[in-house]
Short mmCIF file of C-alpha atoms in Angstrom, two decimals:
data_model
loop_
_atom_site.label_atom_id
_atom_site.label_comp_id
_atom_site.label_asym_id
_atom_site.label_seq_id
_atom_site.Cartn_x
_atom_site.Cartn_y
_atom_site.Cartn_z
CA MET A 1 198.61 -63.55 105.79
CA THR A 2 197.49 -63.10 109.25
CA GLY A 3 196.77 -59.40 109.72
CA LEU A 4 199.40 -59.14 112.40
CA ARG A 5 202.84 -57.31 112.04
CA LEU A 6 205.30 -57.49 114.89
CA TYR A 7 208.36 -55.44 115.97
CA ASP A 8 211.63 -58.17 115.28
CA THR A 9 214.37 -56.99 117.62
CA LEU A 10 216.44 -59.26 115.09
CA SER A 11 215.74 -57.13 111.98
CA GLY A 12 215.14 -53.99 113.56
CA GLY A 13 211.72 -53.73 111.90
CA VAL A 14 208.04 -54.20 111.90
CA ARG A 15 207.69 -57.54 109.96
CA ASP A 16 204.24 -59.18 108.81
CA PHE A 17 203.87 -62.11 111.35
CA VAL A 18 204.21 -65.10 108.82
CA PRO A 19 203.72 -68.18 110.97
CA LEU A 20 206.18 -71.59 110.16
CA ARG A 21 202.98 -73.43 109.74
CA PRO A 22 199.60 -72.27 109.02
CA GLY A 23 197.24 -71.77 111.88
CA HIS A 24 199.81 -72.83 114.28
CA ALA A 25 202.05 -69.63 116.24
CA SER A 26 204.66 -71.47 118.69
CA ILE A 27 206.28 -69.08 121.51
CA TYR A 28 209.12 -69.39 123.94
CA LEU A 29 209.05 -66.81 126.66
CA CYS A 30 212.46 -66.56 129.38
CA GLY A 31 210.43 -66.90 132.67
CA ALA A 32 211.95 -66.14 136.17
CA THR A 33 215.07 -66.95 137.56
CA VAL A 34 213.55 -67.91 140.77
CA GLN A 35 215.97 -66.51 143.49
CA GLY A 36 213.41 -64.30 145.25
CA LEU A 37 210.11 -62.72 145.48
CA PRO A 38 208.57 -61.25 142.22
CA HIS A 39 207.74 -57.68 141.80
CA ILE A 40 205.82 -55.79 139.23
CA GLY A 41 208.58 -55.47 136.60
CA HIS A 42 209.21 -59.04 136.74
CA VAL A 43 205.97 -59.85 135.77
CA ARG A 44 205.49 -57.25 132.81
CA SER A 45 206.51 -59.45 130.27
CA GLY A 46 204.05 -62.46 131.24
CA VAL A 47 201.42 -59.74 131.14
CA ALA A 48 202.73 -57.95 128.21
CA PHE A 49 203.08 -61.99 126.31
CA ASP A 50 199.89 -63.24 127.56
CA VAL A 51 198.06 -60.65 125.61
CA LEU A 52 200.02 -61.84 122.63
CA ARG A 53 199.20 -65.56 123.29
CA ARG A 54 195.72 -63.94 123.85
CA TRP A 55 195.43 -62.31 120.39
CA LEU A 56 196.67 -64.94 118.42
CA THR A 57 193.99 -67.39 120.02
CA ALA A 58 191.12 -64.86 119.41
CA LYS A 59 192.69 -65.11 115.70
CA GLY A 60 191.65 -68.72 115.41
CA PHE A 61 195.47 -69.81 116.29
CA ASP A 62 196.91 -73.02 118.03
CA VAL A 63 199.29 -71.67 120.40
CA ALA A 64 202.11 -73.05 121.74
CA PHE A 65 203.41 -71.59 124.53
CA ILE A 66 206.61 -72.04 126.55
CA ARG A 67 208.07 -70.53 129.61
CA ASN A 68 210.74 -71.95 131.27
CA VAL A 69 211.93 -71.59 134.80
CA THR A 70 215.70 -71.23 135.54
CA ASP A 71 216.25 -73.24 138.80
CA ILE A 72 219.69 -73.18 139.07
CA ASP A 73 221.90 -70.42 138.92
CA ASP A 74 224.89 -68.43 141.20
CA LYS A 75 222.27 -66.09 142.65
CA ILE A 76 220.05 -68.68 143.75
CA LEU A 77 223.16 -71.15 145.14
CA ASN A 78 224.73 -67.99 146.74
CA LYS A 79 220.96 -66.64 148.45
CA ALA A 80 220.32 -70.22 149.43
CA ALA A 81 223.63 -70.97 151.24
CA ASP A 82 223.51 -67.37 152.59
CA ALA A 83 219.88 -68.41 154.58
CA GLY A 84 221.37 -71.82 155.88
CA ARG A 85 218.49 -73.70 152.96
CA PRO A 86 219.12 -76.44 150.02
CA TRP A 87 219.43 -74.70 146.93
CA TRP A 88 216.64 -76.61 145.56
CA GLU A 89 214.39 -75.62 148.32
CA TRP A 90 214.84 -71.96 147.96
CA ALA A 91 214.61 -72.27 144.17
CA ALA A 92 210.69 -74.24 144.73
CA THR A 93 209.77 -71.74 147.28
CA PHE A 94 210.49 -68.74 144.82
CA GLU A 95 208.68 -70.66 141.91
CA ARG A 96 205.61 -70.87 143.80
CA ALA A 97 205.68 -67.42 144.12
CA PHE A 98 205.96 -66.28 140.78
CA THR A 99 203.71 -68.89 139.91
CA ALA A 100 200.67 -67.22 142.75
CA ALA A 101 202.05 -63.94 141.09
CA TYR A 102 201.19 -64.92 137.16
CA ASP A 103 198.30 -66.76 138.49
CA ALA A 104 196.63 -63.63 140.56
CA LEU A 105 197.37 -61.52 137.30
CA GLY A 106 195.41 -63.44 135.14
CA VAL A 107 198.11 -64.57 133.07
CA LEU A 108 197.40 -67.75 131.57
CA PRO A 109 199.25 -71.07 132.24
CA PRO A 110 202.19 -72.07 129.46
CA SER A 111 201.70 -74.93 127.44
CA ALA A 112 204.21 -75.93 129.39
CA GLU A 113 206.57 -74.25 132.12
CA PRO A 114 210.26 -76.42 131.70
CA ARG A 115 213.00 -76.14 134.79
CA ALA A 116 216.64 -75.95 133.58
CA THR A 117 217.36 -79.06 136.08
CA GLY A 118 214.72 -81.32 134.31
CA HIS A 119 217.00 -80.19 130.42
CA ILE A 120 220.67 -81.37 131.31
CA THR A 121 220.64 -84.36 128.56
CA GLN A 122 219.46 -81.86 126.45
CA MET A 123 222.22 -79.29 127.47
CA VAL A 124 224.80 -81.89 127.00
CA GLU A 125 223.90 -83.20 123.66
CA LEU A 126 223.58 -79.69 122.42
CA ILE A 127 227.49 -78.81 123.95
CA GLU A 128 228.75 -81.88 122.23
CA ARG A 129 227.38 -80.73 119.05
CA LEU A 130 228.68 -77.54 119.18
CA ILE A 131 231.95 -79.25 119.93
CA GLU A 132 232.46 -81.22 117.28
CA ARG A 133 231.11 -77.97 114.83
CA GLY A 134 234.15 -76.69 115.78
CA HIS A 135 232.20 -73.63 117.95
CA ALA A 136 233.09 -74.91 121.61
CA TYR A 137 235.94 -76.37 123.29
CA ALA A 138 236.17 -77.70 127.14
CA SER A 139 238.87 -76.43 129.70
CA GLY A 140 239.93 -77.49 133.09
CA GLY A 141 236.01 -79.11 133.42
CA ASP A 142 234.48 -76.22 131.83
CA VAL A 143 233.50 -75.83 128.46
CA TYR A 144 233.20 -72.45 126.76
CA PHE A 145 231.51 -71.15 123.60
CA ASP A 146 234.25 -70.03 120.66
CA VAL A 147 232.83 -66.38 119.94
CA LEU A 148 234.99 -65.51 116.76
CA SER A 149 234.36 -68.82 115.27
CA TYR A 150 230.33 -67.48 114.87
CA ALA A 151 230.84 -64.59 112.54
CA GLU A 152 227.60 -63.44 112.76
CA TYR A 153 228.27 -62.98 116.44
CA GLY A 154 226.44 -59.64 117.68
CA ALA A 155 223.57 -59.01 114.93
CA LEU A 156 220.87 -59.22 117.83
CA SER A 157 222.05 -56.51 119.99
CA GLY A 158 223.88 -54.60 117.67
CA HIS A 159 227.47 -54.99 119.52
CA ARG A 160 230.61 -54.82 117.66
CA ILE A 161 233.17 -57.89 118.84
CA ASP A 162 235.56 -55.82 119.91
CA ASP A 163 233.24 -54.41 122.36
CA VAL A 164 231.89 -57.90 123.60
CA HIS A 165 232.18 -58.06 127.09
CA GLN A 166 229.85 -61.15 128.94
CA GLY A 167 230.20 -60.06 132.43
CA GLU A 168 231.74 -63.54 133.49
CA GLY A 169 234.54 -62.13 135.43
CA ALA A 170 238.35 -63.12 134.22
CA ALA A 171 238.79 -67.21 133.29
CA THR A 172 241.54 -68.39 132.91
CA GLY A 173 240.43 -71.75 131.16
CA LYS A 174 239.07 -69.17 128.12
CA ARG A 175 240.93 -68.93 125.08
CA ASP A 176 239.44 -65.30 124.65
CA GLN A 177 237.61 -63.49 127.97
CA ARG A 178 234.66 -62.69 124.80
CA ASP A 179 234.03 -66.27 125.15
CA PHE A 180 230.83 -67.45 127.45
CA THR A 181 230.41 -70.58 129.41
CA LEU A 182 227.99 -73.18 128.48
CA TRP A 183 228.79 -75.98 131.54
CA LYS A 184 230.83 -74.57 134.31
CA GLY A 185 233.15 -77.75 136.25
CA ALA A 186 231.76 -79.01 139.84
CA LYS A 187 233.12 -76.58 142.60
CA PRO A 188 233.02 -78.11 146.60
CA GLY A 189 229.27 -78.16 148.23
CA GLU A 190 227.54 -77.30 144.80
CA PRO A 191 224.88 -79.16 143.04
CA SER A 192 226.65 -81.08 139.84
CA TRP A 193 225.68 -84.24 137.46
CA PRO A 194 227.86 -85.91 135.14
CA THR A 195 229.12 -84.93 131.46
CA PRO A 196 231.95 -86.07 129.26
CA TRP A 197 233.63 -83.27 130.60
CA GLY A 198 233.50 -83.68 134.31
CA ARG A 199 230.85 -83.32 136.90
CA GLY A 200 229.09 -79.53 137.17
CA ARG A 201 226.11 -77.61 136.36
CA PRO A 202 224.74 -75.67 133.09
CA GLY A 203 225.92 -72.31 131.62
CA TRP A 204 222.58 -69.67 131.75
CA HIS A 205 222.76 -69.41 128.17
CA THR A 206 222.29 -73.15 127.22
CA GLU A 207 219.46 -73.91 128.80
CA CYS A 208 217.67 -71.62 127.27
CA VAL A 209 218.38 -72.92 124.10
CA ALA A 210 217.80 -76.80 125.03
CA MET A 211 214.60 -76.15 126.05
CA CYS A 212 213.38 -73.98 123.53
CA GLU A 213 214.20 -76.67 121.09
CA SER A 214 213.19 -79.44 123.28
CA TYR A 215 209.36 -78.26 122.90
CA LEU A 216 209.14 -76.19 119.75
CA GLY A 217 211.92 -78.24 117.66
CA PRO A 218 214.67 -76.49 115.76
CA GLN A 219 213.18 -73.77 114.50
CA PHE A 220 209.98 -72.09 115.84
CA ASP A 221 207.98 -68.60 115.31
CA ILE A 222 208.55 -66.06 118.05
CA HIS A 223 211.39 -65.71 121.42
CA ALA A 224 210.37 -63.27 123.81
CA GLY A 225 211.88 -62.04 126.90
CA GLY A 226 212.29 -58.68 128.35
CA MET A 227 215.18 -56.02 126.37
CA ASP A 228 217.79 -56.67 129.30
CA LEU A 229 217.65 -60.51 127.85
CA VAL A 230 219.49 -58.78 124.24
CA PHE A 231 222.89 -59.13 125.34
CA PRO A 232 224.57 -61.41 126.35
CA HIS A 233 221.53 -63.82 127.18
CA HIS A 234 219.96 -63.74 123.66
CA GLU A 235 222.63 -62.68 121.88
CA ASN A 236 224.29 -66.44 123.24
CA GLU A 237 221.36 -68.24 122.48
CA ILE A 238 221.06 -67.30 118.38
CA ALA A 239 225.09 -68.04 118.70
CA GLN A 240 224.73 -71.37 120.27
CA ALA A 241 221.71 -72.40 118.03
CA LYS A 242 222.86 -71.10 114.98
CA ALA A 243 226.53 -72.61 115.49
CA ALA A 244 224.97 -76.19 115.82
CA GLY A 245 222.66 -75.57 112.17
CA ASP A 246 219.54 -74.65 113.66
CA GLY A 247 216.63 -72.14 112.58
CA PHE A 248 216.08 -71.32 115.58
CA ALA A 249 213.40 -68.04 116.38
CA GLN A 250 211.77 -66.47 113.42
CA TYR A 251 211.23 -63.14 115.00
CA TRP A 252 212.18 -62.10 118.50
CA LEU A 253 210.24 -60.00 120.88
CA HIS A 254 211.54 -58.10 123.71
CA ASN A 255 209.38 -55.83 126.48
CA GLY A 256 210.91 -52.35 127.96
CA TRP A 257 211.62 -52.25 131.96
CA VAL A 258 209.05 -50.95 134.57
CA THR A 259 211.44 -48.07 136.04
CA MET A 260 211.47 -46.33 138.88
CA GLY A 261 212.95 -42.44 138.58
CA GLY A 262 213.91 -43.54 135.38
CA GLU A 263 215.60 -46.49 136.54
CA LYS A 264 215.19 -50.24 135.82
CA MET A 265 213.03 -51.82 138.87
CA SER A 266 215.81 -54.31 139.87
CA LYS A 267 216.71 -55.83 143.78
CA SER A 268 219.88 -54.36 143.33
CA LEU A 269 218.66 -51.01 143.68
CA GLY A 270 216.30 -51.26 146.07
CA ASN A 271 213.38 -49.91 144.56
CA VAL A 272 211.17 -53.28 144.21
CA LEU A 273 207.41 -53.56 144.56
CA ALA A 274 206.86 -57.01 145.56
CA ILE A 275 202.78 -58.12 143.91
CA PRO A 276 201.52 -58.89 147.46
CA ALA A 277 202.33 -55.15 149.05
CA VAL A 278 200.98 -53.56 145.64
CA LEU A 279 197.98 -55.68 145.75
CA GLN A 280 197.01 -54.25 148.93
CA ARG A 281 196.44 -50.92 146.92
CA VAL A 282 194.81 -52.66 144.17
CA ARG A 283 192.97 -55.05 142.91
CA ALA A 284 194.39 -57.96 140.70
CA ALA A 285 192.48 -56.83 137.96
CA GLU A 286 193.36 -52.98 138.15
CA LEU A 287 196.87 -54.23 138.50
CA ARG A 288 196.83 -56.35 135.18
CA TYR A 289 195.05 -53.64 133.65
CA TYR A 290 197.92 -51.50 134.55
CA LEU A 291 200.99 -53.08 133.59
CA GLY A 292 199.68 -54.10 130.14
CA SER A 293 198.32 -50.35 129.72
CA ALA A 294 201.34 -49.37 127.93
CA HIS A 295 202.66 -50.94 124.56
CA TYR A 296 205.00 -53.70 125.75
CA ARG A 297 208.10 -52.25 124.03
CA SER A 298 208.16 -48.69 126.13
CA MET A 299 209.30 -48.24 129.81
CA LEU A 300 206.44 -48.05 132.10
CA GLU A 301 207.43 -45.32 134.69
CA PHE A 302 205.67 -46.20 137.92
CA SER A 303 204.35 -43.69 139.64
CA GLU A 304 201.26 -44.41 142.61
CA ASN A 305 199.34 -41.70 140.31
CA ALA A 306 199.73 -43.55 137.79
CA LEU A 307 198.61 -47.13 139.34
CA THR A 308 195.46 -45.14 140.77
CA ASP A 309 194.61 -43.61 137.36
CA ALA A 310 194.82 -47.14 136.14
CA ALA A 311 192.47 -48.52 138.15
CA LYS A 312 189.70 -45.74 137.97
CA ALA A 313 190.00 -46.08 134.26
CA TYR A 314 189.50 -49.97 135.05
CA THR A 315 186.32 -49.18 137.35
CA GLY A 316 185.20 -46.74 134.68
CA VAL A 317 184.69 -49.97 132.30
CA GLU A 318 183.49 -52.51 135.25
CA ASP A 319 180.94 -49.91 136.50
CA PHE A 320 179.09 -49.65 132.63
CA LEU A 321 179.37 -53.31 132.52
CA HIS A 322 177.52 -53.70 135.77
CA ARG A 323 174.88 -50.70 134.74
CA VAL A 324 174.16 -52.60 132.01
CA ARG A 325 173.73 -55.75 133.66
CA ASN A 326 171.08 -54.27 135.99
CA ARG A 327 168.90 -52.28 133.84
CA VAL A 328 169.37 -54.70 130.65
CA GLY A 329 170.23 -58.12 131.53
CA ALA A 330 173.06 -60.92 130.99
CA VAL A 331 176.03 -59.89 128.98
CA VAL A 332 177.89 -62.42 127.05
CA PRO A 333 181.14 -61.70 125.51
CA GLY A 334 180.21 -60.16 121.62
CA THR A 335 182.92 -59.26 118.99
CA TRP A 336 185.73 -56.44 119.13
CA THR A 337 185.70 -53.62 117.08
CA GLU A 338 187.84 -52.84 113.69
CA LYS A 339 189.97 -50.60 115.32
CA PHE A 340 190.94 -52.41 118.36
CA GLY A 341 191.52 -55.43 115.93
CA ALA A 342 193.78 -52.82 113.58
CA ALA A 343 195.41 -51.85 116.66
CA LEU A 344 196.77 -55.05 118.21
CA ASP A 345 197.66 -56.47 114.66
CA ASP A 346 200.08 -53.08 114.59
CA ASP A 347 202.89 -54.41 117.07
CA LEU A 348 199.98 -54.92 119.38
CA SER A 349 199.14 -51.47 120.28
CA VAL A 350 197.46 -51.41 123.56
CA PRO A 351 197.33 -48.22 124.50
CA ILE A 352 195.42 -47.91 121.30
CA ALA A 353 193.20 -50.86 121.69
CA LEU A 354 192.16 -49.21 125.42
CA ALA A 355 191.55 -45.61 123.80
CA GLU A 356 188.75 -47.75 121.44
CA VAL A 357 187.71 -49.62 124.65
CA HIS A 358 187.10 -46.06 126.66
CA SER A 359 185.78 -44.69 123.71
CA ALA A 360 183.06 -47.46 123.49
CA ARG A 361 182.21 -47.10 126.99
CA ALA A 362 181.50 -43.35 126.41
CA GLU A 363 179.08 -44.63 123.69
CA GLY A 364 177.61 -46.93 125.86
CA ASN A 365 176.96 -45.18 128.77
CA ARG A 366 175.27 -42.18 126.45
CA ALA A 367 173.18 -45.15 124.82
CA LEU A 368 172.30 -46.59 127.99
CA ASP A 369 171.00 -43.14 129.69
CA SER A 370 168.82 -42.10 126.56
CA GLY A 371 166.89 -45.75 127.29
CA ASP A 372 168.27 -47.01 123.81
CA HIS A 373 169.18 -50.44 125.51
CA ASP A 374 169.56 -52.49 122.42
CA THR A 375 173.41 -50.26 121.67
CA ALA A 376 174.23 -50.40 125.08
CA MET A 377 174.12 -54.01 124.95
CA ALA A 378 175.84 -54.55 122.12
CA THR A 379 178.59 -51.95 123.09
CA ALA A 380 178.95 -53.89 126.47
CA GLN A 381 179.31 -57.19 124.81
CA SER A 382 181.91 -55.38 122.53
CA ILE A 383 183.25 -54.40 125.47
CA ARG A 384 183.76 -58.40 127.31
CA ALA A 385 185.77 -59.13 124.12
CA MET A 386 187.70 -56.28 124.07
CA MET A 387 188.77 -56.86 127.41
CA GLY A 388 188.64 -60.26 127.71
CA ILE A 389 191.67 -60.03 124.68
CA LEU A 390 193.11 -57.87 127.02
CA GLY A 391 192.80 -60.12 130.34
CA CYS A 392 191.26 -58.23 132.59
CA ASP A 393 187.06 -58.53 131.25
CA PRO A 394 185.87 -57.17 134.84
CA LEU A 395 182.65 -59.66 134.29
CA ASP A 396 185.15 -62.47 133.95
CA GLU A 397 184.50 -65.28 136.74
CA ARG A 398 188.19 -64.83 138.21
CA TRP A 399 187.20 -61.38 138.89
CA GLU A 400 183.65 -60.89 139.64
CA SER A 401 185.00 -63.55 142.69
CA ARG A 402 186.82 -61.80 144.32
CA ASP A 403 186.47 -62.25 148.25
CA GLU A 404 185.93 -60.36 151.00
CA THR A 405 189.40 -59.53 151.64
CA SER A 406 189.89 -57.92 148.14
CA ALA A 407 186.75 -55.68 148.98
CA ALA A 408 187.78 -54.91 152.62
CA LEU A 409 191.27 -53.80 151.26
CA ALA A 410 189.58 -51.55 148.91
CA ALA A 411 188.02 -50.08 151.84
CA VAL A 412 190.96 -49.96 154.08
CA ASP A 413 192.65 -47.93 151.53
CA VAL A 414 189.98 -45.27 151.09
CA LEU A 415 190.48 -44.88 154.88
CA VAL A 416 193.59 -44.94 155.30
CA HIS A 417 194.35 -42.25 152.13
CA TRP A 418 192.23 -40.17 153.84
CA ALA A 419 194.15 -40.32 157.47
CA LEU A 420 196.93 -39.83 154.89
CA ALA A 421 195.30 -36.36 154.16
CA GLY A 422 195.04 -35.37 157.57
CA ARG A 423 198.70 -36.31 158.08
CA ALA A 424 199.63 -34.17 155.71
CA GLU A 425 197.80 -31.47 157.13
CA ALA A 426 199.03 -31.53 160.27
CA ARG A 427 203.06 -32.16 158.94
CA GLU A 428 202.26 -28.76 156.56
CA ASN A 429 201.09 -26.39 159.71
CA LYS A 430 203.90 -28.13 161.10
CA ASP A 431 201.61 -29.33 163.87
CA TRP A 432 203.79 -32.88 164.46
CA ALA A 433 202.56 -34.36 167.08
CA ALA A 434 199.29 -34.55 165.29
CA ALA A 435 200.83 -35.86 162.66
CA ASP A 436 203.03 -38.87 164.93
CA ALA A 437 199.72 -39.25 166.68
CA ILE A 438 198.09 -39.93 162.86
CA ARG A 439 200.77 -42.49 162.50
CA ASP A 440 200.66 -44.19 165.43
CA ARG A 441 197.00 -44.76 165.18
CA LEU A 442 197.73 -46.42 162.11
CA LYS A 443 200.26 -48.95 163.27
CA ALA A 444 198.13 -49.58 165.97
CA ALA A 445 196.17 -50.97 163.40
CA GLY A 446 197.85 -52.98 162.04
CA ILE A 447 199.41 -50.73 159.00
CA GLU A 448 202.66 -49.38 158.59
CA VAL A 449 203.42 -45.50 156.62
CA THR A 450 206.64 -45.44 154.39
CA ASP A 451 207.66 -42.05 153.29
CA THR A 452 208.80 -41.86 149.85
CA ALA A 453 209.53 -39.65 147.21
CA ASP A 454 205.90 -40.21 146.02
CA GLY A 455 204.37 -39.31 149.04
CA PRO A 456 203.40 -41.75 151.70
CA GLN A 457 202.60 -45.63 151.05
CA TRP A 458 201.17 -47.88 153.48
CA SER A 459 201.55 -51.47 153.79
CA LEU A 460 200.01 -54.34 156.27
CA LEU A 461 202.62 -55.19 159.20
CA GLU A 462 203.66 -58.70 159.71
CA GLY A 463 200.80 -60.85 161.15
CA ASN A 464 198.06 -58.36 159.79
CA ASN A 465 197.46 -59.67 156.29
#
């Protein structure tokens, strides 16, 4: 027994985590479709499952962690064409942006980060197996999965077969509109690869099965991703793998969305918050703390107040550790508390784990104020261990070595909010000239103010960051 229990979407309940190989954990996380800049909704899964990886490692597991990149997709092709850029350049540009965002938030690099276009051979082999077993068929250059041929379809999502809609639009080559695409026949001007069914490109659902099994084998421990992937993406992955005769994932973990106004954060809703913009308002460690502070399966409703509160909570821990280091001496990571470990073992209950961190901080501050340096140091060492597992240890060199730009932005944020408070007071007094003057002075300094439902937000104008 590992002590760890995880909520498995497929079984619909919390299960003891029993790895296929003792001491080894294999995890596949559905990564980014690199069509545009990452926002905080995109990277929440990266942060959430980074905590899982760190906890398993802390418990002594050898972790193989695979996170893919979807670098060929309708949206990528369409956006690249609209911009007049090669599709591969478009994908590579935003792949680098996602990598930078993960790195900025302290998300550990995956063991491997395969791209869809690098695994065409494995996809073709998978499709051939499905055709041979009677679960797929070719039609006019396309290849489709026969949903009715797989009796357990819908087990993950709970969809009844009569209610299934793949969201692919009408396709004349399908035997049944509930079938989904494994391979798309070539279209003029689009990239394509040779196959037994003619040239074409992969369907989205096929690529992840091929990459999972290429790196982790036909059976592995955990498949993770956002809850929006449960259907159709993950449902279709299971159908392909099982129909091909493979055991596939033993546990299915899904993180909740970041929402604004109760709606999922997405480009289509226009309510996105790009990582660089948010990092102009809080430090990277503070954003990491915020994104990881809620339970991974819960929705995280974004607000400026919640972000500010999280930054203050993180700063409280940071200040305590600095006090101990300044008064007592160097603080090395120690061991986590029993309550902290129990919280993470209970389906990664980070809110309870953080409550234990802040309880320890309060105790440590009392000890330090009373002159009990031994207790203060022991508490600080324990806090470093716990915050390290959560990926935001304030004394870790990656957070300690922040450059002057970060410190300057933090100072600017204080000054801008002071100016915005004056603007708000002027507006309340209907002194529109004074309010406009404050806004104009900020703009002259390279700071743009946008009024939103959550209050005024600021960002640096292009060319000033």
